[in-house]
Coordinates of C-alpha atoms in Angstrom, one line a residue:
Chain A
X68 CA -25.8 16.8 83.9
X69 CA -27.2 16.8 80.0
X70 CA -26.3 14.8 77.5
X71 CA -22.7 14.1 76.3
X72 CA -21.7 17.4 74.9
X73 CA -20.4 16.2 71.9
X74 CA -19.8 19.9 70.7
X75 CA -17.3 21.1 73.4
X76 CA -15.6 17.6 72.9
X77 CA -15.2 18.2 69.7
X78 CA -14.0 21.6 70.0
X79 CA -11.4 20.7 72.7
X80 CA -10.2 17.8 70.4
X81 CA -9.8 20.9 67.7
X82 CA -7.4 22.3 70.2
X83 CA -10.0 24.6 71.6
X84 CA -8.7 25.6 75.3
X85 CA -12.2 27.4 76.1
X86 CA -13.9 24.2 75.5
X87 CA -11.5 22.2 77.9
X88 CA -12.5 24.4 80.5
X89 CA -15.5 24.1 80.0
X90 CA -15.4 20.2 80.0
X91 CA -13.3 20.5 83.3
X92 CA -15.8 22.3 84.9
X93 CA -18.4 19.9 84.0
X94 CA -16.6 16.6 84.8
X95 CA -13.8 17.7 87.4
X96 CA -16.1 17.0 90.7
X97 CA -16.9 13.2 89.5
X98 CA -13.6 12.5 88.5
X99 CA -12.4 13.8 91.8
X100 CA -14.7 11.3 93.5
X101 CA -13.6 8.2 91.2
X102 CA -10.0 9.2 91.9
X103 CA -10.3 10.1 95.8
X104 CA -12.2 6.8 96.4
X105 CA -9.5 4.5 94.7
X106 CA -6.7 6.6 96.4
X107 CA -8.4 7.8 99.7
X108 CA -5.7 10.4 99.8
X109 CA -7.0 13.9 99.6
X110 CA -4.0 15.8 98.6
X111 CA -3.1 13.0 96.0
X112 CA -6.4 12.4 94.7
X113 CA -6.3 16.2 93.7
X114 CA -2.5 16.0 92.3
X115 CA -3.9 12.9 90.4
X116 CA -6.6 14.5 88.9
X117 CA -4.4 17.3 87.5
X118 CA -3.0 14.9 86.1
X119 CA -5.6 13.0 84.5
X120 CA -6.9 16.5 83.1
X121 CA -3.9 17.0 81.3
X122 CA -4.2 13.6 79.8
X123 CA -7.4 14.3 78.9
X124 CA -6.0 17.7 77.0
X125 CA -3.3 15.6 75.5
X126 CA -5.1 12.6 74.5
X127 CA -8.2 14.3 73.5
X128 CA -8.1 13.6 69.7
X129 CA -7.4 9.7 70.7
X130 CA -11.7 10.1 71.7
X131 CA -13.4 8.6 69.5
X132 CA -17.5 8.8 70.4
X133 CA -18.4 5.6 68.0
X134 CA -16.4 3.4 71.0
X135 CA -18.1 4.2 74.0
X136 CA -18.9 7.5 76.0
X137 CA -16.8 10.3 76.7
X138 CA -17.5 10.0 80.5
X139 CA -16.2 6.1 80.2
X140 CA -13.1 7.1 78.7
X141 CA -12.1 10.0 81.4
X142 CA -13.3 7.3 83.4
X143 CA -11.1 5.1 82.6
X144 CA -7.7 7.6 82.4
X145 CA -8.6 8.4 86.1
X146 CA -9.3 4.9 87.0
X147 CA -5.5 4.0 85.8
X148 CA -3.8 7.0 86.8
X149 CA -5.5 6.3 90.3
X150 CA -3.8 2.4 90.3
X151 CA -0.6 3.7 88.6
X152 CA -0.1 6.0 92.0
X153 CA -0.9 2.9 94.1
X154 CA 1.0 0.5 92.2
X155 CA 4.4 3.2 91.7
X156 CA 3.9 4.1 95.4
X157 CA 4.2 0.3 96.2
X158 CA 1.4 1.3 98.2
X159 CA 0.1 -0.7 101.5
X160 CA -2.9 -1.8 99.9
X161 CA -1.8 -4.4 96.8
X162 CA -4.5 -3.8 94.3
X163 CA -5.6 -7.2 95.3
X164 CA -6.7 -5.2 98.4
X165 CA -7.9 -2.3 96.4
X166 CA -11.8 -3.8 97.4
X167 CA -10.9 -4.7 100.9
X168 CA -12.9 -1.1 101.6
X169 CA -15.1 0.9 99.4
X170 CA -16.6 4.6 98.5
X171 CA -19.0 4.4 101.7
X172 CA -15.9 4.5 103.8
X173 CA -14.9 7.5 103.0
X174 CA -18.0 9.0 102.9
X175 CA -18.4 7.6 106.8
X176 CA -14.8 9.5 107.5
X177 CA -15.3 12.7 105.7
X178 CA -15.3 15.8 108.7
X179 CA -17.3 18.3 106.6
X180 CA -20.4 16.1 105.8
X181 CA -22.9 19.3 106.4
X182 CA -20.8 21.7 104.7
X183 CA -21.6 19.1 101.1
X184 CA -25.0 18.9 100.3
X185 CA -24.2 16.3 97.6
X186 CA -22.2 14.4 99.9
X187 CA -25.2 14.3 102.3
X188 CA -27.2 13.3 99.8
X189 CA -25.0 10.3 98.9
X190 CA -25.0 9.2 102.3
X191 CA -28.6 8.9 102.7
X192 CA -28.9 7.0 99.0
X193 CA -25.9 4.8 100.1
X194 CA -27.0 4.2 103.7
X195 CA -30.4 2.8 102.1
X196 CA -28.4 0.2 99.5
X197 CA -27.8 -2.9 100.2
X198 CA -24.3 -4.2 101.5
X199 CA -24.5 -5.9 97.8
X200 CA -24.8 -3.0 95.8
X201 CA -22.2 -1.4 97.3
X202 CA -19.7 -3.7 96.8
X203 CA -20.7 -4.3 93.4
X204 CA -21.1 -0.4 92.4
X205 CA -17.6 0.2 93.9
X206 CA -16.1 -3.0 92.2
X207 CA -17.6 -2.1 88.9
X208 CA -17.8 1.4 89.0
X209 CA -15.1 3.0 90.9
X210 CA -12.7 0.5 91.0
X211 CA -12.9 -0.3 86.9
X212 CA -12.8 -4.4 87.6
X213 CA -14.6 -6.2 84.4
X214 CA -17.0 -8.1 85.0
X215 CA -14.9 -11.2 84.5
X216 CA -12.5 -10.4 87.5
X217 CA -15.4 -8.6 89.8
X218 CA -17.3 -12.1 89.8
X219 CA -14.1 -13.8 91.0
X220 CA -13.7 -10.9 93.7
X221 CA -17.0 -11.0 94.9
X222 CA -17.4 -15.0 94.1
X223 CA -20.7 -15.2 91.8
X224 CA -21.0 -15.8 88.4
X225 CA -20.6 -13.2 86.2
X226 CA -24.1 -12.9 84.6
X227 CA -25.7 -12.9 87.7
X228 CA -23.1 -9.6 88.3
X229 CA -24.2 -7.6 85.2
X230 CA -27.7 -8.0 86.6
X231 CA -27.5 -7.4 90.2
X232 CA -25.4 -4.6 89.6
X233 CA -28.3 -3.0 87.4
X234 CA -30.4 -3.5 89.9
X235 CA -28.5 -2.0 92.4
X236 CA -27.9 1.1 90.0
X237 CA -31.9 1.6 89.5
X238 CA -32.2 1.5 93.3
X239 CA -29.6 4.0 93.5
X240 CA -31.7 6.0 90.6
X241 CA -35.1 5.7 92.2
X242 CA -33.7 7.1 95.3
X243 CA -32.1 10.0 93.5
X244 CA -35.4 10.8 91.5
X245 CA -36.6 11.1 94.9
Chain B
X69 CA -32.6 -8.9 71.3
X70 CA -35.2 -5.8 71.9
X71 CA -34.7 -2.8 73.7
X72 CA -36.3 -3.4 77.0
X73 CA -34.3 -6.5 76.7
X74 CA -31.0 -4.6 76.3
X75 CA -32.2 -2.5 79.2
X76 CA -32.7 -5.5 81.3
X77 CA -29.7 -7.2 80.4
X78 CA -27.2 -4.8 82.8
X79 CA -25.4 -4.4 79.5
X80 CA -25.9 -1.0 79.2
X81 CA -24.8 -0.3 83.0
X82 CA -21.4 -1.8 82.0
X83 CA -21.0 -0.2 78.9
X84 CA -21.3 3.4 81.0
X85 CA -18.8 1.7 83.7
X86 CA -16.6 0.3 81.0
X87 CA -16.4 -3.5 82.2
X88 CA -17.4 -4.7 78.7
X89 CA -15.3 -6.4 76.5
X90 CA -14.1 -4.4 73.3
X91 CA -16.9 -6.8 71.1
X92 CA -19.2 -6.3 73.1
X93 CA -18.6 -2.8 74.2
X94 CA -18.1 -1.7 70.2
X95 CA -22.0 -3.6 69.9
X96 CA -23.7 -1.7 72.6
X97 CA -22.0 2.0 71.3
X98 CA -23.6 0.8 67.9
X99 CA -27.0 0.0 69.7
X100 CA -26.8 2.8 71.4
X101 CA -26.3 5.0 68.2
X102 CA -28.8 3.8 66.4
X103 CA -31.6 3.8 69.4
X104 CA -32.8 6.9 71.0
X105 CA -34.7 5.2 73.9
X106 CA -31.3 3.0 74.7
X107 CA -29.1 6.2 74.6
X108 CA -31.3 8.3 76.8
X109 CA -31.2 5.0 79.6
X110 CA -27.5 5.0 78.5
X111 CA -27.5 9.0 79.7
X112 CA -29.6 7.9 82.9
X113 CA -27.1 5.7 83.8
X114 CA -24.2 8.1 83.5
X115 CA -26.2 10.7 85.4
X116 CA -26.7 8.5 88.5
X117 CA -23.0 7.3 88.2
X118 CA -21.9 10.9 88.0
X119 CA -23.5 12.5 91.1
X120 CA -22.5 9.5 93.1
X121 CA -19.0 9.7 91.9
X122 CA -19.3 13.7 92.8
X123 CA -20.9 13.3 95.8
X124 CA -17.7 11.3 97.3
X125 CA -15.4 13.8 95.7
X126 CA -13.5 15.7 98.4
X127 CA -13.8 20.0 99.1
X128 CA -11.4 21.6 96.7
X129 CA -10.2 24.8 95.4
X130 CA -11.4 24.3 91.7
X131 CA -10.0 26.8 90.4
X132 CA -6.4 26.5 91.8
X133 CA -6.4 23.2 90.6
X134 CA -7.2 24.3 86.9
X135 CA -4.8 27.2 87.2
X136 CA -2.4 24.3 87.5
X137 CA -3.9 22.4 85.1
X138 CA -3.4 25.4 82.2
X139 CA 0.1 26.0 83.5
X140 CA 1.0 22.1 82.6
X141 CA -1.1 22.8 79.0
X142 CA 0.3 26.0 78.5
X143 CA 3.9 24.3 78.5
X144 CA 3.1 20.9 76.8
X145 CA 1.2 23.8 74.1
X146 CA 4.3 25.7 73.9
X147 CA 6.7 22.0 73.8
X148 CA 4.2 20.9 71.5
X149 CA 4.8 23.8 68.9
X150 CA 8.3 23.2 69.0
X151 CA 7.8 19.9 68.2
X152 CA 5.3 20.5 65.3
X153 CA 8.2 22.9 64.3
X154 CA 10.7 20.3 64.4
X155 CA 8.0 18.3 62.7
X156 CA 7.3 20.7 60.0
X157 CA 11.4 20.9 59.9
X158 CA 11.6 17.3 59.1
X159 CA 8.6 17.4 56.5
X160 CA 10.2 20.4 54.6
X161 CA 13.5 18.7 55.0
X162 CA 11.9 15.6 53.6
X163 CA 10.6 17.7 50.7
X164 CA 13.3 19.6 49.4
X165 CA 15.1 16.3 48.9
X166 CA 12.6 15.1 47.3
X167 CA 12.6 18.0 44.9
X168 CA 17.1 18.4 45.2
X169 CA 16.8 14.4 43.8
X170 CA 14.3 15.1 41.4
X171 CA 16.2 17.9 40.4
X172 CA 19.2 16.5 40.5
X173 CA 17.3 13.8 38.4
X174 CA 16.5 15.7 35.9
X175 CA 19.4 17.6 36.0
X176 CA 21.6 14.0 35.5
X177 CA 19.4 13.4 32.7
X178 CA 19.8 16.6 31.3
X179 CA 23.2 16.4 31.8
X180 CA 23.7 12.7 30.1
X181 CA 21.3 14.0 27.4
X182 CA 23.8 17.1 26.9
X183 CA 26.9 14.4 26.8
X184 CA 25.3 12.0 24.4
X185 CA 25.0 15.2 22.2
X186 CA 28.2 16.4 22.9
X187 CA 30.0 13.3 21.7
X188 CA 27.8 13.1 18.6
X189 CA 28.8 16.7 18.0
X190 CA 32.5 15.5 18.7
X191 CA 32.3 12.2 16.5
X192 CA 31.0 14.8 13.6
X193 CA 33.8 17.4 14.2
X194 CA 36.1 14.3 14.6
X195 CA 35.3 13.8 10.5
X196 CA 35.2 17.1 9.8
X197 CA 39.0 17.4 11.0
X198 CA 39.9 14.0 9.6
X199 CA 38.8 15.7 6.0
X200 CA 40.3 18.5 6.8
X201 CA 43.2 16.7 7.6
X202 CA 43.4 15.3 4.2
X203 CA 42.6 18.7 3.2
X204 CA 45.0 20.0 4.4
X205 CA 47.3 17.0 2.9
X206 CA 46.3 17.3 -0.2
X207 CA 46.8 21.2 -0.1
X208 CA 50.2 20.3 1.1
X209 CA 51.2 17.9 -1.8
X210 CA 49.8 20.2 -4.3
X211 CA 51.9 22.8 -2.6
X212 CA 55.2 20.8 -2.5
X213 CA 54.5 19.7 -6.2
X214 CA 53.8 23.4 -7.0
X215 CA 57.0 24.6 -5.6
X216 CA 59.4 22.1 -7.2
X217 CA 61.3 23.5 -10.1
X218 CA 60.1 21.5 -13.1
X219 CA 56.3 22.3 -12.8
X220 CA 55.0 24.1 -15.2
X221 CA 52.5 27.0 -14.1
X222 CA 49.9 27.7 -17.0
X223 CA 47.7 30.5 -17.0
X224 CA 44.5 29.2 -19.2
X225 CA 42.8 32.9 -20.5
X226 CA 38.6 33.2 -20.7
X227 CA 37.6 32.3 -24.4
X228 CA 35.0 34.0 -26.6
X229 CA 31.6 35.3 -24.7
X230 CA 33.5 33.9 -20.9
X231 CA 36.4 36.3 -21.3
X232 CA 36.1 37.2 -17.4
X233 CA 36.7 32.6 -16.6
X234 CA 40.2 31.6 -16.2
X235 CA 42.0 28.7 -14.8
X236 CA 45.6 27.7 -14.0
X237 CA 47.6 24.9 -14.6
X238 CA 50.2 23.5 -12.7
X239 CA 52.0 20.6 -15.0
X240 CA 54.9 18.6 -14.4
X241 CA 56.1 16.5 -17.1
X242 CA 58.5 14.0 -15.2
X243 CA 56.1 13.0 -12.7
X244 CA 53.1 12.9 -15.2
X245 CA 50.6 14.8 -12.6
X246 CA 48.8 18.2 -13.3
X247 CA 46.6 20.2 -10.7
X248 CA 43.7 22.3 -12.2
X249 CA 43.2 25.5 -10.0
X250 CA 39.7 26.2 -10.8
X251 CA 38.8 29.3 -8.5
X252 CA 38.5 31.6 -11.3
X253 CA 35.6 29.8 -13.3
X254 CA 32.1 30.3 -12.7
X255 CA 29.7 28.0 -11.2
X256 CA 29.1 24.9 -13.4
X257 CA 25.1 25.1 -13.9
X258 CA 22.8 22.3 -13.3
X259 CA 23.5 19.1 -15.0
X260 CA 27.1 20.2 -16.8
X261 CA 30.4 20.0 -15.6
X262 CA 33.6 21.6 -16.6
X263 CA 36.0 19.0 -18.4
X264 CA 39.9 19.5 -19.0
X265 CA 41.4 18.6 -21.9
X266 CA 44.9 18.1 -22.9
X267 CA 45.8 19.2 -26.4
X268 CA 49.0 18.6 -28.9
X269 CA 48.7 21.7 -31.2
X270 CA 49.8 19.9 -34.4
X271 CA 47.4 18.7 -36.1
X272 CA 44.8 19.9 -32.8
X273 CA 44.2 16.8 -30.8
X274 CA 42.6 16.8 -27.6
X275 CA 42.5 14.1 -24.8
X276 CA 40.4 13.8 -22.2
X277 CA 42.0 14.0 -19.1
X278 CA 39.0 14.2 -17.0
X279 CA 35.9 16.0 -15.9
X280 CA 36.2 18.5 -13.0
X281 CA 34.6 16.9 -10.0
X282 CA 32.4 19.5 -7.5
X283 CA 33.3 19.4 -4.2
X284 CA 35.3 22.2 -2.1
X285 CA 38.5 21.5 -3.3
X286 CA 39.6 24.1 -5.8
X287 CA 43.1 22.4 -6.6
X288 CA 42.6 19.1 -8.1
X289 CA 45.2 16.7 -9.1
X290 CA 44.8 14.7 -12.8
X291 CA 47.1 12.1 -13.8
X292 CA 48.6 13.8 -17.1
X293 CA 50.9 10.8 -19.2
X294 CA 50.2 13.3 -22.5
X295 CA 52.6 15.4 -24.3
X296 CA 50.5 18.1 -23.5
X297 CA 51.2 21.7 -25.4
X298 CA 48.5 23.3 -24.4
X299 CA 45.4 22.5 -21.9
X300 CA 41.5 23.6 -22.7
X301 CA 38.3 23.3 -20.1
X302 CA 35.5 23.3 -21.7
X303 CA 31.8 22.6 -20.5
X304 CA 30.1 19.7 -20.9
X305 CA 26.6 17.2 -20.1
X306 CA 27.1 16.1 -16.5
X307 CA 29.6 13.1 -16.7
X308 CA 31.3 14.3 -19.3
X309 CA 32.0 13.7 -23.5
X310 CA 34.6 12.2 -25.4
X311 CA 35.6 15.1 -27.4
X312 CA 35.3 18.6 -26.4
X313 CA 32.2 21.1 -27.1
X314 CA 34.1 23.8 -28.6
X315 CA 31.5 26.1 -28.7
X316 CA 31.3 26.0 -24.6
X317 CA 35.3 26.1 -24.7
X318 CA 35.3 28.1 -21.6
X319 CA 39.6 28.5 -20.8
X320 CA 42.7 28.1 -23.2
X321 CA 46.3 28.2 -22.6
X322 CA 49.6 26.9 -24.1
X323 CA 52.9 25.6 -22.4
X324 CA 55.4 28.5 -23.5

């Protein structure tokens, strides 16, 4: 993955359905991953990110690339469409519990490990964090906490958060230079 | 605060994630803007994010899921059109009534323009019939005094050069009136004015009985006391003369 590319964003905000696809193609597999490891559902992490696709579609001209990054803002629709399923479900897990396990648990319980060489390759990176970072990268990252409410969740002040959890993300990024 | 300080801060890391407040996230996207060393770390970040976040993502038929995906679009497109249609209905709706009032508008004005000139044009034909009216009165009395039995009719002949003039008199001695029909004299030039005389024949002594005024009544009424025996117009300086101009006598005629 590039740069954002502004262009096809633009386009699909134009109405452009070649430069949607193009966009889905491009962004479906992570959002699949944010989505999957919130709902740990297969079959409703895929319906959900239909659904967050056709948000995207819909919603596309409420981008606007001088508040953030495109890729935080699709974040962020399948981050709540994720909690919305839990919360409407009256799922099991309360979102208080939403941190009670993480991304590596699924990772752990996934049958067809060999079959995704990415996968693989998240395991090892994961494998080699520390219990930490994994706790903060799923807090921050997949589950979409702030850093206000992560520190209460994982009980430290929320300074020393921001900073742990870039450490933790350049050890995840000198593993995957490697 | 430098750049290797941003970098160090974990700022950046939550911008990408999204934890930051609104301030501090709209700060950063400016930062980030404006510095191509922050937005490449910025991009660095997203990268490691994104193959983690792909990495976890489960097998799936890609392209059956997008099928579905441009069904849903496909719909909301075609839902979508019919509401821009309904929208474009309610903007043209919005339009036309904008133009029917002004239209109507102008047409009110127009319309209370047309009336204001309609009622002058009524006050002005409201005096045109009241003189009329009296017109026609006057036409009336002449008539009924014409018609009685005692009023004299006097034909007065064209004199000298204006042999072609003539006038006729209508006198009634009892009542003391006499009505000048003056439809067969020329126009009275510029500055003169026709005068009628009343005459007693013996010795020739003429009396003023009044000068012929111009306006569109052709039958006019002068109080006559005189013993009149015969009646002369004659024309004058405008406003008249105490004795007639005999050389500009224009009409003569005697009571038979």
């Amino acid at each position: 993955m590039n740069a954002q590319p502004d262009l096809l964003i633009a386009r699909m905000q134009e109405g452009s359905e070649v430069a949607f696809t193009r966009i889905y193609e491009r962004y479906q597999k992570a959002l699949h991953g944010v989505i999957f490891a919130i709902v740990k559902k297969e079959d409703v992490a895929q319906e959900i990110l239909q659904d967050v696709f056709i948000k995207i579609w819909k919603n596309a001209d409420t981008y606007d690339s001088n508040s953030g990054r495109f890729f935080t803002w699709i974040l962020n629709i399948a981050r709540n469409a994720s909690v919305d399923y839990l919360r409407s479900k009256r799922h099991k897990n309360s979102l208080k519990n939403l941190s009670s396990d993480n991304f590596v648990d699924i990772i752990v319980s996934k049958s067809d490990l060999d079959e995704q060489t990415n996968t693989m390759f998240v395991k090892q990176w994961v494998e080699k964090l520390e219990p930490m970072c994994i706790k903060i990268i799923d807090v921050i990252f997949f589950k979409g906490f702030t850093f206000k409410d992560g520190a209460e969740e994982l009980d430290m002040p929320s300074g020393t958060l921001k900073t742990r959890h870039r450490k933790c993300l350049n050890s995840l990024r000198e593993m995957m230079v490697n | 605060m430098d750049i290797q300080d941003t970098k160090n801060s974990g700022d950046l890391e939550a911008y990408v994630c999204g934890a930051l407040t609104r301030q501090e996230n709209m700060a950063i996207a400016k930062l980030v803007r404006e510095n191509p060393e922050l937005e490449e770390e910025v991009e660095a970040i997203e990268r490691a994010y994104f193959k983690l976040a792909a990495g976890i993502a489960p097998a799936a038929d890609e392209i059956a899921i997008y099928e579905s995906i441009k069904g849903y679009i496909r719909e909301g497109k075609a839902k979508s059109e019919d509401n821009h249609w309904s929208q474009y209905l309610g903007w043209a709706a919005a339009i036309v009534l904008l133009f029917g009032t002004s239209y109507m508008f102008y047409q009110n004005t127009e319309l209370n323009d047309e009336m204001i000139s309609i009622v002058q044009k009524n006050q002005i034909l409201n005096v045109e019939v009241e003189s009329l009216d009296s017109l026609n009165l006057d036409y009336k009395e002449a008539l009924a005094f014409i018609k009685k039995p005692n009023t004299l009719k006097i034909n007065l002949a064209g004199q000298g050069d204006h042999g072609t003039a003539n006038a006729v008199v209508f006198h009634n001695k009892e009542q003391n009136i006499t009505y000048l029909d003056i439809t067969g004299l020329p126009d009275a030039p510029a500055n003169m004015t026709y005068q009628l005389w009343s005459l007693t024949l013996n010795p020739l002594t003429p009396t003023n009985l009044g000068i012929v005024a111009v306006d569109n009544k052709n039958l006019i009424e002068f109080t006559n006391p005189n013993d009149t025996e015969a009646f002369g117009i004659t024309l004058e300086e405008a406003g008249g003369s105490p004795t007639p101009t005999l050389e500009r006598l224009y009409t003569l005629g005697a009571i038979e």
